[in-house]
Each structure stands twice: as C-alpha cells, then as structure tokens.
C-alpha cells in the first residue's frame, strides 16, 4: 500500500512527509488542500497577481535534493522526456514533473516509510480559461506559467493551477494524483474508465509510410493483398492522409497549404465503374475480400492541415496560429511554418459538431469504423477572439466526442499530435493516443529516440488513454528494435509496409494466424529504477520497460544511447558515446506488479522463471537476484518473467508457465492457470498456436492438449519444458486446454 504523506507549506517551504521539496515560495503563491476533492492528501497551488493579464509567470520555489523526470513539449504536437537534478534543468513547456527525494532507497519497497524513496508528482492544470505548464530558471526555481491564448481573456487570481501529490510507489502515486485532479476538474475520464476500440487486440496496416499523401484505392488494395498473403493477416487498416477532397489557395506559393473542400473522398477513391459508391468501395473490398474487421480513416481536427476552405458551409474563417513562447523557443521553425504564414480555415465552433457529425455519419454509412484525428494541438494557437485556447479546445473536443460516440459505436478514435494538457484534461471519449513523434523510416537519428520517448511519455499519457507506439516497417534495419517494443507496449500493433515489403518471420513474433495479437494488459513504462536515469543521453544507462500479462510479466531492455533532442540546437541530434556496449542488470521485480501474476500472491516468495526471447535461455531467479545484460546501441532483449509456484515443498517440485516462446510477449498467450498440488498437475488455458514453453523443476510425466497426450522435450539443466501447439484452437473453444502432469 502506498503511504500518502502529508503535503504542507511551512515558512515558505513545501514539505512532504518532513522532507523539504521546494524552498522560497513567494508570498503571492497560495495553496489549497486537496481533501475537498476526495480522501487524499495533496495540495493545489495557485497565485495572486497585481494586474489582470492573459499570461503570468510565477516562481513556486527552488527544487532541492531531488532527481526529476519531466515530460515536456519539444514540438507543438509532441512531448519527450528530460531528466535532471536542478530547477534550471526543467525544460520549457513541461506538462508533467515527477521528482524523487534523494534519501531513502527504492530497493526497499516494503520497508518502513522513512527508509523509502519519496516520489512527488507535479501536475500543471487547466483553471478556468487558462492552461499552465512548468519551466525552470537560472536560479533553480520552478516557474508556473499561466496562459489563456487570447489577449482579451485575462485574470489576476488562481487557486487550482497546479496539483502536487506524493507517495512511495511512483506509479500508484501518479494514478492517485490524476484521479484527484479528475474529481476536481470533472472534465475528463481516466484510461480504465473508457471503452477500448477493437483494433487494439488485432494486427493492422497503415497506409502512411507506404504511400504518404499519394495513397490511392488501388494502392490500399495492393497493400492489403500482399500483407494478407502471409500467415499474419491484418484485421484493420488506417487509410491515412490522402483520401480527402482538398485544394490549395488561388495565390501560387512554393509550399501551398491545402484546405478541405468537402467531406467526401477525392477522385482517387472513387471507383470508375461505380463512382457514387465512393470510399465504401474500398471498405467493402477490405472487409469482404481480405477479411478485415475494422477500417479507419484519417482527418485533422480542423478537417485538414489548412482547415476547411472559407466560403464552405460550416462558417469557416481564416485564422493565423499564435504559438506560445515556450513552444516557439523549443521549436523555432514555427516562425516560418507554412501554417503560421498562410493561415488556417477554422470552422466556427458553433458549427463544429455539425461538421464532425456529417463527416462521421457519411463515413459510418460507408462502413468505416473509426477515425485517426490528427493535428490536434493546433487548436491552442487559434483561440484569439474566441475565448482562448482552453475554451476553443474544449468546444472542439466536446463536439468530436459526441460525434464519435454517435457514429462509431466501437469508440473508434485515435488521438494524434495531441500532447497538450488543454486536450488531455477534457478527454472523455478517446481511449487511444499516439505516444510520441512519428516513426521516421528514413531518419537514422530517430529510432532510439522513439523507443525512449514512447516509454517515458506513457508514464503520463497512459493515465488518460492507451498509448499507441505508432506504426513501423517490418523490413528495416531497426525493424526488430521497433517490433519488440510494440509487442510490450500494451497498445495496438500495426505496420506501414509498402506492398510486397514484409518480413513475415518477424511478424510471426507479434501476430497469430487469426490476426490477433498477445497484447499486454497495461501501458508499457520504464521500470522504477529507470524513471530518473537518461537512457538516451547519459552514456551509461539501459532502458528497461515493464508490462503485465494475466499470469506473467514482460520486460524489454533497450540500448537507446547516442541520440536525443538537443536543447541548444532545438532538434534531434546524434552525440558521441564513450562505449558502444553497455551492461546493466534485470531482476524479476523490475516488473512492478509481478506479484499480481502469481496465483497466490500472499504466499509467493518472489522466485521467478525468466526466459530470454532471442537466446532461448531460461534462468531461475530468486527474489532480488539480478541477471547481467550487455547490449550495443540499438540492440534489445525481451524477457518473460513468470512467478514460480512451489507445488510440493518436501519434493521441491515447482513450476512456472512461459507461454508461446517464439513470440515476443510469450506470456500473453496464457489466459487461465490452475495448480493442483494434490494431483501434482498444472492446467492452463492457452491462446494461439506455436511452441509452448514452461519451467518445471522435474521432468513432467505427461503433457496433454485437449486431453490428448503429446510429445514434449525437457532440458534437465534449465528445467525448460517445450511442446508444439500445432494449430489454433477451434472457434467454439477459443483456447487450448493444456495439462502438465508432474
């Protein structure tokens, strides 16, 4: 159980459980207990200013004796992680800050609270029409920045612009903090309260990196045909940017911005024989000819990149993005961005529900099941004259949520380019969110950065929605690096392969013959001991990512060193590393909730069977024993971690299932597990087919599948039992019943 320390301000210092976190709070900073929002101990922070303005900055104290991890926006659209120990290291546009007190030990999670690390969460919030974020200054002070995005939307008094919450379990502390904020704001729902769309449990294909905006109906058909020819069939497709009716402005410029001219598809998606069928034609082909369950299409939250062309029927008018100072400093290219220069046709907020509903009902009638809604953060730049960024974002998202709920009953919506808190704190419907900047197949600097950023961003984003770690190419120098991460992400898995360019050997590690995947149960996140190390920049740390299945855990280890976003160059860059190979270690309890995978958590002693996916090696690891691992840059390893059950203490008989060991997330195949100590047998329900593995301290007497005895192999030195599940379970049964007699 997480101990919830008292949070208080005394003599201008923020003190949590008798540990000073911030010193020198100014007199105009005010605090309010969080107890009114529910039975928790935390504090809301605000400030009072002398004059009413549309933006304010106030220091809230110096950061002391604490390592931190921040999620900050390095682009308008996307967050990344940054670590440090001094207030000055906190980046501009920080939207989430987690600190760790330097006294105590995270190696003693069950010890007395005075010996434990203390984790403090800082959540800059929405208050009225203002949105807040954090940044550091040269005096090591943490600054609270408040902004309305509209010069006419002003105030001078704030009471609930920042929430601070602390505890001894970092992951639980974050969840509790977000829950308290939810009770206070009453404007969003958490991930576990939302309906997940069906695509998250199946393999899919996205057209983007295969065709970009040159996508055609014929191209979609060709891609589906070549991908379904293998034994890892896609069950959903996302038809990305390129299907809509758009035109550029009459005045010719070198890089024109295109604007939406209507809600229907362009000529590329009209069947020449039956043009009236429109996009329904490719939807029917995908589902009836290629066996897909779901078809999604892309659109921008404003219709298209350049919005909706003024003069169309939704009351669209030209607006020019006003990007906040912190974003422009992190992303200087905004000064010359084509959208900033040429503007955007913004649908009148009063008409935006009608716009979404007409677009979505047209798509739904054609058999489309959902939408990927992109370019979402642009709304924060368009609030001038409309009540500000928070108000405009709220109006658009309420309309979008209502339309998605009405037209896509499976809650078919993926939020993209949406990493601002304006949107997160009003998210009631969307349950899937892209977790980071794109997969860039042609940009070698991007791949290690991508894996690190999706993991750290998921610490925050995963409280609101299920993070989507993006598409990737199955034929690519970094294909396995990306594929393995998607397998443990807990989110959807889809590729953007060009037609005919597929690595089916790799895809078989992710996808079953029926197109389903072995999805882990939570958002994948860095392990507790990695939360404050910098696996992209520090030259010494490996990144470990943990997740849970029903009866096992999974642990991915990645070398992400050598590239990161540069705060001086304001872009992603390579940097020198001292060594090509790094050595770290793993423990069974790196999987944070591993005890929950035991069938008897109260009596489990912490022993785990740990299986290396690439090497096929099995190790028995007692509680707290570590296993060394060495990886070169862009190398990875996946471990299945399974709690060992000791069936007979006198004979020393013990067992742990591993699952389908040729797949990255092997343990995701085990959906039922029962130990019968009296009859000395283990009964499992198993999804899928392929090579099944388990740890057994003794050679089994028999292995049975659906009550029929099958051949098995047993390695005496490691205790690895393996046998083949040769085909998928029948549709009626859905799961194999596997019995191992010991």
mmCIF file of C-alpha atoms in Angstrom, residues 495-697:
data_model
loop_
_atom_site.group_PDB
_atom_site.id
_atom_site.type_symbol
_atom_site.label_atom_id
_atom_site.label_comp_id
_atom_site.label_asym_id
_atom_site.label_seq_id
_atom_site.Cartn_x
_atom_site.Cartn_y
_atom_site.Cartn_z
ATOM 1 C CA UNK A 495 2.947 -1.723 -39.774
ATOM 2 C CA UNK A 496 3.201 0.730 -42.654
ATOM 3 C CA UNK A 497 4.981 -1.631 -45.045
ATOM 4 C CA UNK A 498 4.921 -0.861 -48.740
ATOM 5 C CA UNK A 499 3.168 -3.598 -50.759
ATOM 6 C CA UNK A 500 5.361 -6.671 -51.087
ATOM 7 C CA UNK A 501 7.895 -5.497 -48.486
ATOM 8 C CA UNK A 502 7.088 -7.660 -45.472
ATOM 9 C CA UNK A 503 9.190 -9.712 -43.076
ATOM 10 C CA UNK A 504 6.736 -12.459 -42.112
ATOM 11 C CA UNK A 505 9.312 -14.208 -39.894
ATOM 12 C CA UNK A 506 9.381 -11.064 -37.763
ATOM 13 C CA UNK A 507 5.612 -10.557 -37.881
ATOM 14 C CA UNK A 508 5.063 -14.113 -36.597
ATOM 15 C CA UNK A 509 6.695 -12.979 -33.331
ATOM 16 C CA UNK A 510 3.836 -10.475 -32.977
ATOM 17 C CA UNK A 511 0.768 -11.881 -34.696
ATOM 18 C CA UNK A 512 -1.190 -15.138 -34.504
ATOM 19 C CA UNK A 513 -2.610 -16.820 -37.650
ATOM 20 C CA UNK A 514 -6.056 -15.331 -36.964
ATOM 21 C CA UNK A 515 -4.674 -11.779 -36.966
ATOM 22 C CA UNK A 516 -4.935 -11.325 -33.207
ATOM 23 C CA UNK A 517 -2.008 -10.280 -31.002
ATOM 24 C CA UNK A 518 -0.813 -11.113 -27.497
ATOM 25 C CA UNK A 519 -1.431 -7.666 -26.030
ATOM 26 C CA UNK A 520 -0.064 -6.877 -22.575
ATOM 27 C CA UNK A 521 -2.573 -5.512 -20.057
ATOM 28 C CA UNK A 522 -1.151 -2.053 -19.200
ATOM 29 C CA UNK A 523 0.728 0.775 -20.889
ATOM 30 C CA UNK A 524 4.399 -0.185 -21.115
ATOM 31 C CA UNK A 525 6.513 2.100 -18.908
ATOM 32 C CA UNK A 526 10.123 2.386 -17.706
ATOM 33 C CA UNK A 527 10.978 0.310 -14.648
ATOM 34 C CA UNK A 528 11.162 2.058 -11.302
ATOM 35 C CA UNK A 529 14.974 2.208 -11.333
ATOM 36 C CA UNK A 530 14.947 3.772 -14.830
ATOM 37 C CA UNK A 531 12.474 6.578 -14.153
ATOM 38 C CA UNK A 532 15.185 9.158 -13.413
ATOM 39 C CA UNK A 533 18.114 7.882 -15.465
ATOM 40 C CA UNK A 534 18.522 9.179 -19.015
ATOM 41 C CA UNK A 535 18.880 6.217 -21.394
ATOM 42 C CA UNK A 536 19.255 8.495 -24.423
ATOM 43 C CA UNK A 537 21.903 10.912 -23.130
ATOM 44 C CA UNK A 538 23.851 9.740 -20.060
ATOM 45 C CA UNK A 539 26.072 7.187 -21.826
ATOM 46 C CA UNK A 540 25.719 4.571 -19.078
ATOM 47 C CA UNK A 541 22.043 3.570 -18.696
ATOM 48 C CA UNK A 542 19.996 0.947 -20.470
ATOM 49 C CA UNK A 543 16.241 1.459 -20.723
ATOM 50 C CA UNK A 544 14.070 -1.235 -19.137
ATOM 51 C CA UNK A 545 10.335 -1.310 -19.944
ATOM 52 C CA UNK A 546 7.873 -3.420 -17.948
ATOM 53 C CA UNK A 547 4.353 -4.658 -18.549
ATOM 54 C CA UNK A 548 1.932 -7.250 -17.223
ATOM 55 C CA UNK A 549 0.026 -10.201 -18.597
ATOM 56 C CA UNK A 550 -2.537 -12.179 -16.643
ATOM 57 C CA UNK A 551 -0.079 -14.750 -15.252
ATOM 58 C CA UNK A 552 3.344 -13.395 -16.292
ATOM 59 C CA UNK A 553 5.224 -10.151 -16.645
ATOM 60 C CA UNK A 554 7.302 -8.979 -19.587
ATOM 61 C CA UNK A 555 10.478 -6.918 -19.519
ATOM 62 C CA UNK A 556 12.128 -5.243 -22.511
ATOM 63 C CA UNK A 557 15.700 -3.933 -22.308
ATOM 64 C CA UNK A 558 16.947 -1.393 -24.895
ATOM 65 C CA UNK A 559 20.144 0.469 -25.587
ATOM 66 C CA UNK A 560 18.824 3.910 -26.626
ATOM 67 C CA UNK A 561 22.055 5.874 -26.231
ATOM 68 C CA UNK A 562 23.650 8.047 -28.883
ATOM 69 C CA UNK A 563 20.849 10.378 -29.964
ATOM 70 C CA UNK A 564 18.472 12.831 -28.278
ATOM 71 C CA UNK A 565 16.743 16.173 -28.634
ATOM 72 C CA UNK A 566 19.350 18.884 -28.195
ATOM 73 C CA UNK A 567 18.342 21.862 -26.047
ATOM 74 C CA UNK A 568 20.936 24.019 -27.805
ATOM 75 C CA UNK A 569 20.239 23.016 -31.417
ATOM 76 C CA UNK A 570 16.487 22.558 -30.746
ATOM 77 C CA UNK A 571 16.331 19.350 -32.776
ATOM 78 C CA UNK A 572 17.146 15.633 -32.564
ATOM 79 C CA UNK A 573 20.885 15.018 -32.975
ATOM 80 C CA UNK A 574 23.465 12.257 -32.678
ATOM 81 C CA UNK A 575 26.065 12.608 -29.918
ATOM 82 C CA UNK A 576 29.235 10.766 -29.005
ATOM 83 C CA UNK A 577 29.051 7.828 -26.596
ATOM 84 C CA UNK A 578 32.045 6.591 -24.603
ATOM 85 C CA UNK A 579 31.342 2.950 -25.380
ATOM 86 C CA UNK A 580 29.382 1.036 -27.970
ATOM 87 C CA UNK A 581 28.222 -1.570 -25.447
ATOM 88 C CA UNK A 582 26.517 -1.051 -22.096
ATOM 89 C CA UNK A 583 25.974 -3.532 -19.282
ATOM 90 C CA UNK A 584 23.050 -3.416 -16.881
ATOM 91 C CA UNK A 585 21.023 -5.931 -14.917
ATOM 92 C CA UNK A 586 17.466 -7.163 -14.562
ATOM 93 C CA UNK A 587 15.508 -8.526 -11.601
ATOM 94 C CA UNK A 588 12.181 -10.299 -11.569
ATOM 95 C CA UNK A 589 10.675 -7.465 -9.585
ATOM 96 C CA UNK A 590 11.626 -4.949 -12.274
ATOM 97 C CA UNK A 591 8.154 -5.923 -13.448
ATOM 98 C CA UNK A 592 6.483 -3.582 -10.982
ATOM 99 C CA UNK A 593 3.319 -5.600 -10.322
ATOM 100 C CA UNK A 594 4.796 -9.075 -10.819
ATOM 101 C CA UNK A 595 3.239 -10.407 -7.588
ATOM 102 C CA UNK A 596 -0.196 -9.880 -9.170
ATOM 103 C CA UNK A 597 0.716 -12.506 -11.785
ATOM 104 C CA UNK A 598 1.065 -15.163 -9.065
ATOM 105 C CA UNK A 599 -1.951 -17.374 -8.455
ATOM 106 C CA UNK A 600 -1.305 -16.965 -4.721
ATOM 107 C CA UNK A 601 0.344 -13.540 -4.186
ATOM 108 C CA UNK A 602 0.208 -13.686 -0.374
ATOM 109 C CA UNK A 603 2.272 -16.887 -0.254
ATOM 110 C CA UNK A 604 4.553 -16.277 -3.257
ATOM 111 C CA UNK A 605 8.192 -15.933 -2.152
ATOM 112 C CA UNK A 606 9.357 -13.806 -5.087
ATOM 113 C CA UNK A 607 11.091 -16.551 -7.118
ATOM 114 C CA UNK A 608 10.711 -16.135 -10.903
ATOM 115 C CA UNK A 609 11.467 -18.053 -14.048
ATOM 116 C CA UNK A 610 12.976 -15.628 -16.562
ATOM 117 C CA UNK A 611 13.119 -16.533 -20.267
ATOM 118 C CA UNK A 612 15.236 -14.672 -22.821
ATOM 119 C CA UNK A 613 13.254 -14.487 -26.067
ATOM 120 C CA UNK A 614 16.127 -14.121 -28.527
ATOM 121 C CA UNK A 615 18.570 -16.515 -26.856
ATOM 122 C CA UNK A 616 16.018 -19.082 -25.754
ATOM 123 C CA UNK A 617 17.659 -19.257 -22.319
ATOM 124 C CA UNK A 618 15.775 -19.929 -19.079
ATOM 125 C CA UNK A 619 17.007 -18.752 -15.680
ATOM 126 C CA UNK A 620 15.569 -19.282 -12.209
ATOM 127 C CA UNK A 621 15.903 -16.042 -10.270
ATOM 128 C CA UNK A 622 15.186 -15.805 -6.536
ATOM 129 C CA UNK A 623 13.805 -12.517 -5.217
ATOM 130 C CA UNK A 624 16.331 -9.657 -5.535
ATOM 131 C CA UNK A 625 18.858 -11.732 -7.502
ATOM 132 C CA UNK A 626 19.950 -9.907 -10.657
ATOM 133 C CA UNK A 627 20.942 -11.104 -14.113
ATOM 134 C CA UNK A 628 23.527 -9.073 -16.069
ATOM 135 C CA UNK A 629 22.757 -7.994 -19.650
ATOM 136 C CA UNK A 630 25.002 -6.269 -22.200
ATOM 137 C CA UNK A 631 23.655 -4.516 -25.304
ATOM 138 C CA UNK A 632 25.135 -2.428 -28.084
ATOM 139 C CA UNK A 633 23.383 0.714 -29.354
ATOM 140 C CA UNK A 634 20.056 -0.185 -30.987
ATOM 141 C CA UNK A 635 20.129 -3.705 -29.537
ATOM 142 C CA UNK A 636 17.375 -5.070 -27.332
ATOM 143 C CA UNK A 637 16.237 -8.147 -25.417
ATOM 144 C CA UNK A 638 12.804 -9.279 -24.251
ATOM 145 C CA UNK A 639 12.354 -11.365 -21.088
ATOM 146 C CA UNK A 640 9.250 -13.217 -19.979
ATOM 147 C CA UNK A 641 9.059 -13.144 -16.179
ATOM 148 C CA UNK A 642 6.874 -15.797 -14.546
ATOM 149 C CA UNK A 643 6.264 -16.280 -10.791
ATOM 150 C CA UNK A 644 7.311 -19.771 -9.700
ATOM 151 C CA UNK A 645 4.754 -21.841 -7.823
ATOM 152 C CA UNK A 646 6.177 -24.408 -5.374
ATOM 153 C CA UNK A 647 3.675 -27.254 -5.522
ATOM 154 C CA UNK A 648 5.362 -29.609 -3.069
ATOM 155 C CA UNK A 649 7.820 -28.221 -0.567
ATOM 156 C CA UNK A 650 9.002 -31.665 0.531
ATOM 157 C CA UNK A 651 9.881 -32.863 -3.001
ATOM 158 C CA UNK A 652 10.870 -29.423 -4.210
ATOM 159 C CA UNK A 653 8.519 -29.551 -7.208
ATOM 160 C CA UNK A 654 7.986 -26.125 -8.760
ATOM 161 C CA UNK A 655 6.526 -24.788 -11.993
ATOM 162 C CA UNK A 656 6.073 -21.542 -13.970
ATOM 163 C CA UNK A 657 4.427 -21.138 -17.399
ATOM 164 C CA UNK A 658 6.174 -19.081 -20.082
ATOM 165 C CA UNK A 659 3.712 -19.190 -23.000
ATOM 166 C CA UNK A 660 4.366 -19.178 -26.752
ATOM 167 C CA UNK A 661 8.119 -18.786 -26.542
ATOM 168 C CA UNK A 662 8.705 -17.849 -30.196
ATOM 169 C CA UNK A 663 6.632 -14.692 -29.729
ATOM 170 C CA UNK A 664 7.925 -11.510 -28.132
ATOM 171 C CA UNK A 665 5.232 -11.332 -25.459
ATOM 172 C CA UNK A 666 5.028 -15.090 -24.940
ATOM 173 C CA UNK A 667 3.198 -14.929 -21.601
ATOM 174 C CA UNK A 668 0.286 -13.041 -23.157
ATOM 175 C CA UNK A 669 -0.918 -16.394 -24.503
ATOM 176 C CA UNK A 670 -1.786 -17.751 -21.038
ATOM 177 C CA UNK A 671 -5.369 -16.866 -20.150
ATOM 178 C CA UNK A 672 -6.020 -19.490 -17.484
ATOM 179 C CA UNK A 673 -3.749 -21.122 -14.867
ATOM 180 C CA UNK A 674 -4.612 -23.549 -12.089
ATOM 181 C CA UNK A 675 -2.244 -25.531 -9.866
ATOM 182 C CA UNK A 676 -3.466 -28.812 -8.378
ATOM 183 C CA UNK A 677 -0.937 -29.733 -5.681
ATOM 184 C CA UNK A 678 -2.897 -32.814 -4.636
ATOM 185 C CA UNK A 679 -2.836 -34.400 -8.106
ATOM 186 C CA UNK A 680 0.510 -32.780 -8.939
ATOM 187 C CA UNK A 681 -0.645 -31.209 -12.175
ATOM 188 C CA UNK A 682 -0.953 -27.785 -13.798
ATOM 189 C CA UNK A 683 -3.896 -26.885 -16.027
ATOM 190 C CA UNK A 684 -3.589 -23.926 -18.392
ATOM 191 C CA UNK A 685 -5.815 -22.223 -20.959
ATOM 192 C CA UNK A 686 -3.704 -21.029 -23.866
ATOM 193 C CA UNK A 687 -4.444 -18.710 -26.781
ATOM 194 C CA UNK A 688 -2.919 -19.277 -30.217
ATOM 195 C CA UNK A 689 -0.522 -21.883 -31.571
ATOM 196 C CA UNK A 690 3.212 -22.495 -31.814
ATOM 197 C CA UNK A 691 5.971 -23.615 -29.481
ATOM 198 C CA UNK A 692 4.796 -23.546 -25.862
ATOM 199 C CA UNK A 693 7.288 -23.382 -23.012
ATOM 200 C CA UNK A 694 7.281 -23.649 -19.222
ATOM 201 C CA UNK A 695 9.705 -24.064 -16.346
ATOM 202 C CA UNK A 696 9.463 -27.274 -14.327
ATOM 203 C CA UNK A 697 11.900 -28.349 -11.628
#
